[in-house]
Amino acid sequence: MSNETKYLCNYQYPSSFSLHEMMNLPSSTPSSYGNSRLDPSSYSYDSLLQKTFGLSPSSSEVFNSSIDQESKRDASNDATGETPARVSASSSSSEAGHPGKDSGKSQKKRELSEDGCEENQSSKKLGKTKKMEEKKKQREPRVSFMTKSEVDHLEDGYRWRKYGQKAVKNSHYPRSYYRCTTQRCNVKKRVERSFQDPTVVITTYEGQHNHPIPTNHRGSSTAAAMYSANFMNPRSLTHEMFPTAAYTSSGSAASAYGYGQSGYGNANPNSYQEYRQGEYELLKEIFPSIFFKQER
DNA sequence: CGACTTTGACCTGCGC
DNA sequence: GCGCAGGTCAAAGTCG
């Protein structure tokens, strides 16, 4: 936990999906923002919003994403929308290929159902504790996005398989669990609706894609896609990636700007690319440690 | 028939 | 230790 870096940022999208605009930032991003490693727990979110973004937290148009940590409180807060969704950027590297995180469980389950041998049980316990320790170490980076959308599952270019759904306490809306269908890619995402504002979908990504975005996928990009294609995948992160990620096979800036929404069709591709470039720079400042890693 | 979703059961961590 | 809530599994169902 101590080695986790926490950030806080604020997105308002897709209705005006320019980071500069949505954050109401001057062209020069406050460097203190990127360098001071803001910890939501030690900062007043409201004052932060006002100081750094000049935004009123009460504004219903303001959605946020932040970085953060792994905690149950995090999850429940996400659901209620009472506090900013957090974006996790745990610095504990989670290299691809840590098998057994999930398989261990299923294996255990299978063993339990197949036999009840004592020897088996004790070895299972040992294995279990080991795995739990590993699991604790391997905290995946998490990033949450709050998106105003009628559709729960936003297209982000990757292919996902739903593996669970749970009712969330203090929320009328269930939380869905998705896993990237690409082999050996352990990225997961949770999708839920904000209890307070049902029009808002909270998407939380966990892990890093270890593969490129499927090219033939008819996805349209959102900020989530930006994250998926760039933030999530250190190896694939380049300056060119933002426009690439934003423009999907549809080649439409409109779809890139707002999944399930209309009114973005008149975006100028050129200025759009400039936007993306700017957004990349901005994100870089917001998530410096991650981008540093990625660019090395 | 493969890919994907649904859903009840199960596992785990945490607070009391 | 118990109960609760979040997260995951996996069989069954659905769809193209």
Coordinates of N, CA, C and O (backbone and C1' of nucleotides) in Angstrom, one line a residue, chain A residues 72 108-109 112 128 132 159-165, chain B residues 3-15:
Chain A
K72 N -12.0 -2.1 -0.3 CA -13.4 -2.3 -0.4 C -14.1 -1.0 -0.4 O -15.1 -0.8 -1.0
K108 N -8.8 -25.1 -6.6 CA -9.2 -25.5 -5.3 C -10.6 -26.0 -5.3 O -10.9 -27.0 -4.6
K109 N -11.4 -25.3 -5.9 CA -12.8 -25.7 -6.0 C -13.0 -27.1 -6.5 O -13.7 -27.9 -6.0
L112 N -11.8 -29.7 -4.1 CA -12.8 -29.9 -3.0 C -13.9 -30.8 -3.5 O -14.4 -31.6 -2.7
K128 N -2.7 -22.1 -0.6 CA -3.7 -21.0 -0.6 C -3.1 -19.8 0.0 O -3.1 -18.7 -0.5
M132 N -2.3 -16.2 -1.7 CA -2.9 -15.0 -1.1 C -1.9 -14.0 -1.0 O -2.1 -12.8 -1.3
R159 N -12.0 -6.7 -26.6 CA -13.1 -7.7 -26.4 C -13.1 -8.2 -25.0 O -12.1 -8.6 -24.4
W160 N -14.3 -8.1 -24.5 CA -14.5 -8.5 -23.1 C -15.5 -9.6 -22.9 O -16.4 -9.7 -23.7
R161 N -15.2 -10.4 -21.9 CA -16.2 -11.5 -21.6 C -16.7 -11.2 -20.2 O -15.9 -11.1 -19.3
K162 N -18.0 -11.2 -20.1 CA -18.6 -11.0 -18.8 C -18.4 -12.3 -18.0 O -18.8 -13.4 -18.4
Y163 N -17.9 -12.2 -16.8 CA -17.8 -13.4 -15.9 C -18.5 -13.3 -14.6 O -18.5 -14.2 -13.8
G164 N -19.2 -12.2 -14.4 CA -20.0 -12.1 -13.2 C -20.8 -10.8 -13.1 O -20.5 -9.9 -13.8
Q165 N -21.7 -10.9 -12.2 CA -22.5 -9.7 -12.0 C -23.0 -9.8 -10.5 O -23.3 -10.9 -10.0
Chain B
dA3 P -14.3 -19.5 -30.0 O5' -15.2 -18.3 -29.6 C5' -15.8 -17.5 -30.6 C4' -16.8 -16.6 -29.9 C3' -16.4 -15.9 -28.6 O3' -16.7 -14.5 -28.7 C1' -18.4 -17.0 -28.3
dC4 P -16.2 -13.6 -27.5 O5' -17.5 -13.4 -26.6 C5' -18.7 -12.9 -27.3 C4' -19.8 -13.2 -26.4 C3' -19.7 -12.7 -25.0 O3' -20.6 -11.6 -24.8 C1' -20.7 -14.8 -25.0
dT5 P -20.7 -10.9 -23.3 O5' -22.0 -11.6 -22.7 C5' -23.2 -11.6 -23.4 C4' -24.3 -12.2 -22.6 C3' -24.5 -11.6 -21.2 O3' -25.9 -11.5 -21.0 C1' -24.2 -14.0 -21.1
dT6 P -26.4 -10.8 -19.7 O5' -26.9 -12.0 -18.8 C5' -27.8 -13.0 -19.4 C4' -28.0 -14.1 -18.4 C3' -28.3 -13.6 -17.0 O3' -29.5 -14.3 -16.5 C1' -26.7 -15.3 -17.0
dT7 P -30.2 -13.8 -15.3 O5' -29.7 -14.8 -14.2 C5' -29.7 -16.2 -14.5 C4' -29.0 -17.0 -13.3 C3' -29.1 -16.3 -12.0 O3' -29.3 -17.3 -11.0 C1' -26.8 -16.7 -12.5
dG8 P -30.2 -16.9 -9.8 O5' -29.8 -18.1 -8.8 C5' -29.8 -19.4 -9.3 C4' -28.6 -20.1 -8.7 C3' -28.4 -20.0 -7.2 O3' -28.2 -21.3 -6.6 C1' -26.4 -19.3 -8.2
dA9 P -28.0 -21.5 -5.1 O5' -26.4 -21.8 -5.0 C5' -25.9 -22.7 -5.9 C4' -24.4 -22.8 -5.8 C3' -23.9 -22.8 -4.3 O3' -22.9 -23.8 -4.2 C1' -22.9 -21.0 -5.5
dC10 P -22.3 -24.2 -2.8 O5' -20.9 -23.6 -2.8 C5' -20.0 -23.8 -3.9 C4' -18.9 -22.7 -3.9 C3' -18.2 -22.6 -2.6 O3' -16.8 -23.0 -2.7 C1' -18.7 -20.5 -3.6
dC11 P -15.9 -23.1 -1.5 O5' -15.1 -21.8 -1.5 C5' -14.4 -21.5 -2.7 C4' -13.7 -20.1 -2.6 C3' -13.0 -19.9 -1.3 O3' -11.7 -19.4 -1.6 C1' -14.5 -18.1 -1.7
dT12 P -10.6 -19.3 -0.4 O5' -10.6 -17.8 -0.1 C5' -10.4 -16.9 -1.1 C4' -10.6 -15.5 -0.6 C3' -9.9 -15.2 0.8 O3' -9.0 -14.2 0.7 C1' -12.2 -14.4 0.8
dG13 P -8.1 -13.8 1.9 O5' -8.7 -12.4 2.3 C5' -9.0 -11.5 1.3 C4' -9.7 -10.2 1.8 C3' -9.1 -9.8 3.2 O3' -9.1 -8.3 3.1 C1' -11.4 -10.3 3.5
dC14 P -8.4 -7.6 4.3 O5' -9.7 -7.0 5.1 C5' -10.8 -6.4 4.3 C4' -11.9 -6.1 5.3 C3' -11.4 -5.6 6.7 O3' -12.2 -4.5 7.0 C1' -13.0 -7.4 6.9
dG15 P -11.6 -3.6 8.2 O5' -13.0 -3.4 9.0 C5' -14.2 -3.2 8.4 C4' -15.4 -3.6 9.3 C3' -15.2 -3.1 10.7 O3' -16.4 -2.6 11.2 C1' -15.5 -5.4 10.7

